[in-house]
Amino acid sequence: MGALGGGSLVGPTLSEPDAVFEALAKDGLSLRHVSPELQANPEVVLAAVTQNGHALALAPEALRARRDIVLKAVQCHWAALEHAPPEFRGDREVVLAAIASSGLALSVASAELQADREVALAAVSRSGEALAYASEELRGDKGVALAAVEQNPHALACATEAMRGDYEVVMPAVRADGSALRHVVGAPLRDPDVTMEALSTFPDAFAMAPPEVRNDKSVVQAAVQAKGANLALVQLGFRRDEAIVRAAVRSDGMSLQHASWELQNDRDILLEAVAHAGLALKFTSCELRDDREVALAAVASAGAALAEVSGQLRADRELVLAAVSQDGAALLSAPPHLRDDREVVLRAVRQDGLALAYASARLQADPGVAAAAVSQTATRWRTRPPSCARTRTW
């Protein structure tokens, strides 16, 4: 048996019409295996291109020049137009049929049709990025550019510079996808309101704004609220601003690392930071790491923050119990006498069975503690998501 394109198989009856039509219904590229006599049959070629437009490339030259066959092929897949005779690239009806499949068909249209406003509008309304293939004049046409960015905000990159600096075109683009700000030029790029709009959907848009916009306090406030780590991108004056830093740590406690030293050591701000990210405790002074209320807030958020508290507080049994309840592995940071405390170790292994490795030798040999660890680990493996399952390779 011979192999067909796409992995299909046909038998020795390839020259029999019924078998041919059956094969083409499954894979139009099977046309390559059809006898020359049947390849010359318009109905056979129509069946092939209806299933796969690219089958047009396999048709005899005479049939590739038939308008009805070309129309059927491009309706199936726009790229079939590349296999048609050149004159069809300038055939308005054929090109519009291809565009109905994908706006990218404009890329293979004639220059005349690429400059046709109705054709270009149809293309960009279907695939915004098709704006790249429109004529220079139409890439600077506000109506065409607007239709393109409404379909794909990043089509803004394909518009003329004048359009990339036009508020009416720019605003819908950045409103739909703030990362389109990278394509904006001129006055809109220097306008804080445009960056604010971009930040609402893309927090990293702050990095794309020019310096004068990044120095606007309202923009900075919006930027750190959207993403606390944006605090790293602002000038020192804003890192000393209590309202800005407070907004940043509420968004991301770890952004405390970008605040001024004075505000890293502001107890109220620190409490807000560790409530969201316990490990932010590492960015403050030794004095505040020795503050029991701060330490409790930190380990309640992230048990691993136990490693950041003062040595004296690590010996605080209540604090260690809070830490291992949140993250059993925090037992590693507890002092030896608490790793030999049965209640502490049980709390740890019930949260993470693998924490047994950090318990004292005495408690590792305790049947009750070991059973709790095994039970937790078994439960974790039973309830893990299917995507975590190891794929067998045998």
Short mmCIF file of C-alpha atoms in Angstrom, two decimals:
data_model
loop_
_atom_site.label_atom_id
_atom_site.label_comp_id
_atom_site.label_asym_id
_atom_site.label_seq_id
_atom_site.Cartn_x
_atom_site.Cartn_y
_atom_site.Cartn_z
CA MET A 1 0.00 0.00 0.00
CA GLY A 2 1.25 3.51 -0.82
CA ALA A 3 1.53 6.31 1.73
CA LEU A 4 -0.52 9.48 1.24
CA GLY A 5 0.42 12.99 2.34
CA GLY A 6 -0.65 13.59 5.92
CA GLY A 7 -0.10 9.96 6.86
CA SER A 8 -3.14 8.49 5.07
CA LEU A 9 -2.91 5.23 3.16
CA VAL A 10 -4.52 4.22 -0.10
CA GLY A 11 -4.63 0.83 -1.72
CA PRO A 12 -3.96 -0.25 -5.27
CA THR A 13 -7.36 1.11 -6.44
CA LEU A 14 -5.96 4.66 -6.58
CA SER A 15 -7.21 5.08 -10.11
CA GLU A 16 -10.77 4.10 -9.17
CA PRO A 17 -12.98 7.20 -8.64
CA ASP A 18 -14.74 5.97 -5.50
CA ALA A 19 -11.48 5.15 -3.74
CA VAL A 20 -9.94 8.45 -4.88
CA PHE A 21 -12.81 10.57 -3.54
CA GLU A 22 -12.76 8.65 -0.27
CA ALA A 23 -9.03 9.31 0.11
CA LEU A 24 -9.38 13.02 -0.80
CA ALA A 25 -12.16 13.47 1.77
CA LYS A 26 -9.62 12.48 4.42
CA ASP A 27 -6.58 14.26 3.00
CA GLY A 28 -6.64 16.60 0.03
CA LEU A 29 -2.90 16.15 -0.44
CA SER A 30 -3.65 12.58 -1.51
CA LEU A 31 -4.08 14.18 -4.91
CA ARG A 32 -0.37 13.55 -5.45
CA HIS A 33 -1.09 9.81 -5.54
CA VAL A 34 -4.01 10.03 -7.96
CA SER A 35 -3.53 8.83 -11.52
CA PRO A 36 -2.81 11.56 -14.11
CA GLU A 37 -6.13 10.89 -15.80
CA LEU A 38 -8.10 11.63 -12.62
CA GLN A 39 -5.86 14.54 -11.64
CA ALA A 40 -7.09 16.18 -14.83
CA ASN A 41 -10.70 15.81 -13.63
CA PRO A 42 -11.99 19.17 -12.22
CA GLU A 43 -14.29 17.37 -9.76
CA VAL A 44 -11.37 15.45 -8.31
CA VAL A 45 -9.28 18.61 -7.89
CA LEU A 46 -12.25 20.46 -6.36
CA ALA A 47 -12.64 17.67 -3.82
CA ALA A 48 -8.93 17.90 -2.97
CA VAL A 49 -8.77 21.68 -2.50
CA THR A 50 -12.01 21.68 -0.53
CA GLN A 51 -10.32 19.44 2.04
CA ASN A 52 -6.89 21.12 1.85
CA GLY A 53 -6.33 24.35 -0.06
CA HIS A 54 -2.64 23.55 -0.50
CA ALA A 55 -3.64 20.68 -2.79
CA LEU A 56 -3.93 23.35 -5.49
CA ALA A 57 -0.16 23.07 -5.87
CA LEU A 58 -0.62 19.44 -6.98
CA ALA A 59 -3.23 20.17 -9.63
CA PRO A 60 -2.37 20.29 -13.35
CA GLU A 61 -1.50 23.76 -14.61
CA ALA A 62 -4.72 24.04 -16.59
CA LEU A 63 -6.86 23.41 -13.51
CA ARG A 64 -4.80 25.76 -11.31
CA ALA A 65 -5.91 28.47 -13.73
CA ARG A 66 -9.61 27.72 -13.22
CA ARG A 67 -11.21 30.46 -11.17
CA ASP A 68 -13.78 28.24 -9.43
CA ILE A 69 -11.04 25.88 -8.24
CA VAL A 70 -8.82 28.72 -7.03
CA LEU A 71 -11.77 30.25 -5.17
CA LYS A 72 -12.51 26.96 -3.43
CA ALA A 73 -8.84 26.52 -2.50
CA VAL A 74 -8.40 29.99 -0.96
CA GLN A 75 -11.66 29.63 0.94
CA CYS A 76 -10.09 26.60 2.59
CA HIS A 77 -6.69 28.21 3.22
CA TRP A 78 -5.56 31.68 2.25
CA ALA A 79 -2.00 30.56 1.39
CA ALA A 80 -3.36 28.51 -1.51
CA LEU A 81 -3.28 31.82 -3.39
CA GLU A 82 0.50 31.38 -3.61
CA HIS A 83 -0.05 28.30 -5.78
CA ALA A 84 -2.42 30.04 -8.20
CA PRO A 85 -1.27 31.86 -11.35
CA PRO A 86 -0.10 35.44 -10.63
CA GLU A 87 -3.18 37.06 -12.17
CA PHE A 88 -5.36 35.77 -9.31
CA ARG A 89 -3.41 37.87 -6.81
CA GLY A 90 -4.98 40.87 -8.48
CA ASP A 91 -8.47 39.33 -8.65
CA ARG A 92 -10.49 41.26 -6.08
CA GLU A 93 -13.07 38.54 -5.45
CA VAL A 94 -10.44 35.83 -5.06
CA VAL A 95 -8.31 37.93 -2.70
CA LEU A 96 -11.34 38.86 -0.58
CA ALA A 97 -12.24 35.16 -0.37
CA ALA A 98 -8.71 34.41 0.82
CA ILE A 99 -8.90 37.26 3.34
CA ALA A 100 -12.10 35.74 4.72
CA SER A 101 -9.88 32.79 5.67
CA SER A 102 -7.13 35.03 7.09
CA GLY A 103 -6.25 38.69 6.81
CA LEU A 104 -2.67 37.60 6.13
CA ALA A 105 -3.77 36.84 2.58
CA LEU A 106 -3.09 40.54 1.98
CA SER A 107 0.60 39.60 2.00
CA VAL A 108 0.25 37.76 -1.32
CA ALA A 109 -2.19 40.17 -2.94
CA SER A 110 -1.10 42.43 -5.76
CA ALA A 111 0.26 45.88 -4.93
CA GLU A 112 -2.92 47.36 -6.40
CA LEU A 113 -5.11 45.44 -3.96
CA GLN A 114 -2.77 46.13 -1.06
CA ALA A 115 -3.55 49.78 -1.78
CA ASP A 116 -7.31 49.15 -1.96
CA ARG A 117 -8.88 50.57 1.23
CA GLU A 118 -11.83 48.17 1.31
CA VAL A 119 -9.56 45.16 0.84
CA ALA A 120 -7.12 46.38 3.48
CA LEU A 121 -9.93 47.06 5.95
CA ALA A 122 -11.26 43.54 5.43
CA ALA A 123 -7.78 42.13 6.03
CA VAL A 124 -6.91 44.08 9.18
CA SER A 125 -10.35 43.50 10.65
CA ARG A 126 -9.60 39.80 10.37
CA SER A 127 -5.90 39.90 11.31
CA GLY A 128 -4.63 43.21 12.68
CA GLU A 129 -1.01 42.37 11.84
CA ALA A 130 -1.98 42.34 8.15
CA LEU A 131 -1.54 46.10 8.37
CA ALA A 132 2.14 45.42 7.65
CA TYR A 133 1.20 44.40 4.09
CA ALA A 134 -1.03 47.37 3.30
CA SER A 135 0.34 50.22 1.22
CA GLU A 136 2.23 53.03 2.95
CA GLU A 137 -0.72 55.34 2.41
CA LEU A 138 -3.17 52.95 4.06
CA ARG A 139 -0.84 52.28 6.99
CA GLY A 140 -1.21 55.98 7.62
CA ASP A 141 -5.01 55.92 7.21
CA LYS A 142 -6.57 56.44 10.66
CA GLY A 143 -9.61 54.28 9.94
CA VAL A 144 -7.48 51.36 8.72
CA ALA A 145 -4.97 51.70 11.56
CA LEU A 146 -7.74 51.89 14.14
CA ALA A 147 -9.42 48.76 12.77
CA ALA A 148 -6.07 46.98 12.93
CA VAL A 149 -5.24 47.84 16.55
CA GLU A 150 -8.75 47.00 17.65
CA GLN A 151 -8.19 43.50 16.29
CA ASN A 152 -4.58 43.24 17.48
CA PRO A 153 -3.10 46.01 19.67
CA HIS A 154 0.41 45.20 18.48
CA ALA A 155 -0.58 46.02 14.92
CA LEU A 156 0.31 49.52 16.07
CA ALA A 157 3.91 48.60 15.27
CA CYS A 158 2.96 48.31 11.59
CA ALA A 159 1.31 51.73 11.36
CA THR A 160 3.11 54.84 10.20
CA GLU A 161 4.86 57.03 12.75
CA ALA A 162 2.06 59.55 12.46
CA MET A 163 -0.48 56.94 13.52
CA ARG A 164 1.76 55.66 16.33
CA GLY A 165 1.65 59.20 17.69
CA ASP A 166 -2.10 59.68 17.22
CA TYR A 167 -4.14 59.53 20.45
CA GLU A 168 -7.21 58.10 18.73
CA VAL A 169 -5.21 55.12 17.49
CA VAL A 170 -2.86 54.74 20.46
CA MET A 171 -5.39 54.75 23.31
CA PRO A 172 -7.46 51.73 22.14
CA ALA A 173 -4.22 49.81 21.63
CA VAL A 174 -2.73 50.42 25.09
CA ARG A 175 -6.13 50.04 26.72
CA ALA A 176 -6.46 46.55 25.28
CA ASP A 177 -2.81 45.58 25.92
CA GLY A 178 -0.52 47.88 27.84
CA SER A 179 2.56 46.29 26.31
CA ALA A 180 1.61 48.06 23.06
CA LEU A 181 3.09 51.16 24.72
CA ARG A 182 6.43 50.05 23.25
CA HIS A 183 5.13 51.06 19.81
CA VAL A 184 3.93 54.53 20.83
CA VAL A 185 5.86 57.64 19.81
CA GLY A 186 5.57 61.40 20.15
CA ALA A 187 3.21 63.26 22.44
CA PRO A 188 1.20 60.21 23.61
CA LEU A 189 4.38 58.51 24.84
CA ARG A 190 5.14 61.60 26.96
CA ASP A 191 1.58 61.75 28.31
CA PRO A 192 1.21 60.29 31.83
CA ASP A 193 -2.42 59.36 31.10
CA VAL A 194 -1.34 57.01 28.29
CA THR A 195 1.12 55.22 30.57
CA MET A 196 -1.54 55.01 33.31
CA GLU A 197 -3.86 53.36 30.80
CA ALA A 198 -1.13 50.91 29.81
CA LEU A 199 -0.39 50.04 33.45
CA SER A 200 -3.97 48.92 33.97
CA THR A 201 -3.36 45.86 31.79
CA PHE A 202 0.45 45.56 31.76
CA PRO A 203 2.33 46.50 34.95
CA ASP A 204 5.70 46.32 33.16
CA ALA A 205 4.64 49.21 30.93
CA PHE A 206 6.29 51.51 33.48
CA ALA A 207 9.71 50.47 32.20
CA MET A 208 8.69 51.55 28.68
CA ALA A 209 7.74 55.07 29.69
CA PRO A 210 10.23 57.93 29.13
CA PRO A 211 12.04 59.43 32.16
CA GLU A 212 9.74 62.43 32.42
CA VAL A 213 6.72 60.15 32.81
CA ARG A 214 8.50 57.88 35.30
CA ASN A 215 9.07 61.00 37.40
CA ASP A 216 5.35 61.76 37.62
CA LYS A 217 4.17 60.84 41.13
CA SER A 218 0.70 59.72 40.05
CA VAL A 219 2.26 57.39 37.49
CA VAL A 220 4.74 56.05 40.05
CA GLN A 221 1.90 55.42 42.49
CA ALA A 222 -0.07 53.52 39.86
CA ALA A 223 3.04 51.61 38.78
CA VAL A 224 3.92 50.29 42.24
CA GLN A 225 0.31 49.47 42.97
CA ALA A 226 0.21 47.40 39.80
CA LYS A 227 3.57 45.77 40.52
CA GLY A 228 5.53 46.43 43.68
CA ALA A 229 8.83 45.59 41.99
CA ASN A 230 8.44 48.74 39.87
CA LEU A 231 9.80 50.52 42.93
CA ALA A 232 13.23 49.42 41.68
CA LEU A 233 12.78 51.65 38.62
CA VAL A 234 11.96 54.92 40.36
CA GLN A 235 14.34 57.62 41.47
CA LEU A 236 15.61 57.73 45.05
CA GLY A 237 13.19 60.47 46.06
CA PHE A 238 10.22 58.17 45.52
CA ARG A 239 11.91 55.36 47.42
CA ARG A 240 11.90 57.68 50.40
CA ASP A 241 8.21 58.51 49.95
CA GLU A 242 6.17 56.69 52.60
CA ALA A 243 2.97 56.56 50.53
CA ILE A 244 4.79 55.18 47.48
CA VAL A 245 6.68 52.55 49.46
CA ARG A 246 3.59 51.53 51.40
CA ALA A 247 1.70 51.03 48.12
CA ALA A 248 4.59 48.96 46.77
CA VAL A 249 4.85 46.60 49.74
CA ARG A 250 1.10 46.10 49.76
CA SER A 251 1.43 44.89 46.17
CA ASP A 252 4.60 42.88 46.80
CA GLY A 253 6.21 42.68 50.22
CA MET A 254 9.58 41.84 48.69
CA SER A 255 9.67 45.28 47.08
CA LEU A 256 10.80 46.53 50.49
CA GLN A 257 14.32 45.78 49.27
CA HIS A 258 14.05 48.78 46.91
CA ALA A 259 12.92 51.24 49.58
CA SER A 260 15.27 53.66 51.29
CA TRP A 261 17.08 52.37 54.38
CA GLU A 262 14.96 54.68 56.55
CA LEU A 263 11.71 53.14 55.31
CA GLN A 264 13.08 49.59 55.40
CA ASN A 265 13.40 50.25 59.12
CA ASP A 266 9.97 51.81 59.52
CA ARG A 267 8.16 49.31 61.74
CA ASP A 268 4.68 49.94 60.34
CA ILE A 269 5.84 49.58 56.74
CA LEU A 270 7.85 46.49 57.66
CA LEU A 271 4.77 44.90 59.24
CA GLU A 272 2.82 45.48 56.02
CA ALA A 273 5.66 44.03 53.96
CA VAL A 274 6.12 40.83 55.99
CA ALA A 275 2.36 40.29 56.12
CA HIS A 276 2.52 39.87 52.33
CA ALA A 277 5.98 38.31 52.07
CA GLY A 278 7.56 37.03 55.25
CA LEU A 279 11.02 36.85 53.68
CA ALA A 280 11.00 40.65 53.35
CA LEU A 281 12.27 40.51 56.93
CA LYS A 282 15.77 40.05 55.50
CA PHE A 283 15.76 43.65 54.26
CA THR A 284 15.44 45.33 57.64
CA SER A 285 17.74 45.97 60.58
CA CYS A 286 18.88 43.45 63.18
CA GLU A 287 16.90 45.41 65.73
CA LEU A 288 13.60 44.82 63.93
CA ARG A 289 14.48 41.19 63.24
CA ASP A 290 14.55 40.87 67.01
CA ASP A 291 11.03 42.34 67.31
CA ARG A 292 8.73 39.48 68.32
CA GLU A 293 5.56 40.92 66.80
CA VAL A 294 7.32 41.52 63.48
CA ALA A 295 8.86 38.05 63.55
CA LEU A 296 5.50 36.39 64.26
CA ALA A 297 3.90 38.26 61.35
CA ALA A 298 6.75 37.18 59.07
CA VAL A 299 6.70 33.46 59.90
CA ALA A 300 2.90 33.40 59.70
CA SER A 301 3.28 34.54 56.09
CA ALA A 302 6.36 32.45 55.25
CA GLY A 303 7.70 29.89 57.68
CA ALA A 304 11.09 30.12 55.98
CA ALA A 305 11.40 33.63 57.45
CA LEU A 306 12.43 31.90 60.68
CA ALA A 307 15.93 31.86 59.19
CA GLU A 308 15.88 35.68 59.13
CA VAL A 309 14.86 36.36 62.74
CA SER A 310 17.40 36.96 65.48
CA GLY A 311 19.10 34.01 67.10
CA GLN A 312 17.31 34.78 70.35
CA LEU A 313 13.85 34.60 68.75
CA ARG A 314 14.61 31.37 66.95
CA ALA A 315 14.62 29.79 70.37
CA ASP A 316 11.09 31.09 71.00
CA ARG A 317 8.91 27.96 71.01
CA GLU A 318 5.70 29.76 70.04
CA LEU A 319 7.46 31.44 67.14
CA VAL A 320 8.92 28.17 65.91
CA LEU A 321 5.54 26.44 66.18
CA ALA A 322 4.01 29.20 64.04
CA ALA A 323 6.81 28.87 61.48
CA VAL A 324 6.67 25.08 61.07
CA SER A 325 2.88 25.22 60.89
CA GLN A 326 3.24 27.37 57.79
CA ASP A 327 6.26 25.55 56.34
CA GLY A 328 7.47 22.33 57.91
CA ALA A 329 10.92 22.80 56.38
CA ALA A 330 11.39 25.83 58.67
CA LEU A 331 12.36 23.23 61.29
CA LEU A 332 15.83 23.42 59.74
CA SER A 333 16.24 26.91 61.22
CA ALA A 334 15.12 25.95 64.72
CA PRO A 335 17.74 25.39 67.45
CA PRO A 336 18.65 21.80 68.41
CA HIS A 337 16.48 21.65 71.53
CA LEU A 338 13.36 22.52 69.54
CA ARG A 339 14.21 20.01 66.82
CA ASP A 340 14.09 17.53 69.67
CA ASP A 341 10.70 18.84 70.84
CA ARG A 342 8.07 16.24 69.90
CA GLU A 343 5.19 18.72 69.52
CA VAL A 344 7.25 21.03 67.34
CA VAL A 345 8.47 18.17 65.14
CA LEU A 346 4.99 16.68 64.83
CA ARG A 347 3.64 20.06 63.74
CA ALA A 348 6.42 20.27 61.14
CA VAL A 349 6.03 16.78 59.65
CA ARG A 350 2.25 17.13 59.49
CA GLN A 351 2.83 20.15 57.24
CA ASP A 352 5.72 18.60 55.28
CA GLY A 353 6.67 14.99 55.88
CA LEU A 354 10.15 15.59 54.50
CA ALA A 355 10.86 17.88 57.46
CA LEU A 356 11.58 14.68 59.39
CA ALA A 357 15.11 14.99 58.00
CA TYR A 358 15.63 18.06 60.24
CA ALA A 359 14.38 16.45 63.46
CA SER A 360 16.73 15.10 66.10
CA ALA A 361 17.92 11.50 65.76
CA ARG A 362 15.75 10.59 68.73
CA LEU A 363 12.55 11.86 67.11
CA GLN A 364 13.46 10.46 63.69
CA ALA A 365 13.33 7.07 65.43
CA ASP A 366 10.01 7.83 67.14
CA PRO A 367 7.35 5.55 65.53
CA GLY A 368 4.56 8.12 65.97
CA VAL A 369 6.56 10.95 64.44
CA ALA A 370 7.76 8.76 61.57
CA ALA A 371 4.21 7.56 60.88
CA ALA A 372 2.94 11.17 60.74
CA ALA A 373 5.69 12.07 58.29
CA VAL A 374 5.00 9.08 56.04
CA SER A 375 1.26 9.76 56.12
CA GLN A 376 1.70 13.41 55.09
CA THR A 377 4.11 12.52 52.30
CA ALA A 378 1.81 9.79 50.99
CA THR A 379 -1.15 12.16 51.03
CA ARG A 380 0.84 14.77 49.13
CA TRP A 381 1.69 12.26 46.40
CA ARG A 382 -1.86 10.98 46.16
CA THR A 383 -3.32 14.45 45.78
CA ARG A 384 -0.70 16.03 43.50
CA PRO A 385 -2.00 17.38 40.14
CA PRO A 386 -1.75 14.99 37.16
CA SER A 387 0.70 17.38 35.48
CA CYS A 388 3.19 16.64 38.23
CA ALA A 389 3.14 12.92 37.55
CA ARG A 390 6.37 11.54 36.20
CA THR A 391 6.06 10.29 32.66
CA ARG A 392 7.29 6.78 32.12
CA THR A 393 9.80 6.34 29.36
CA TRP A 394 9.58 2.58 29.03
#
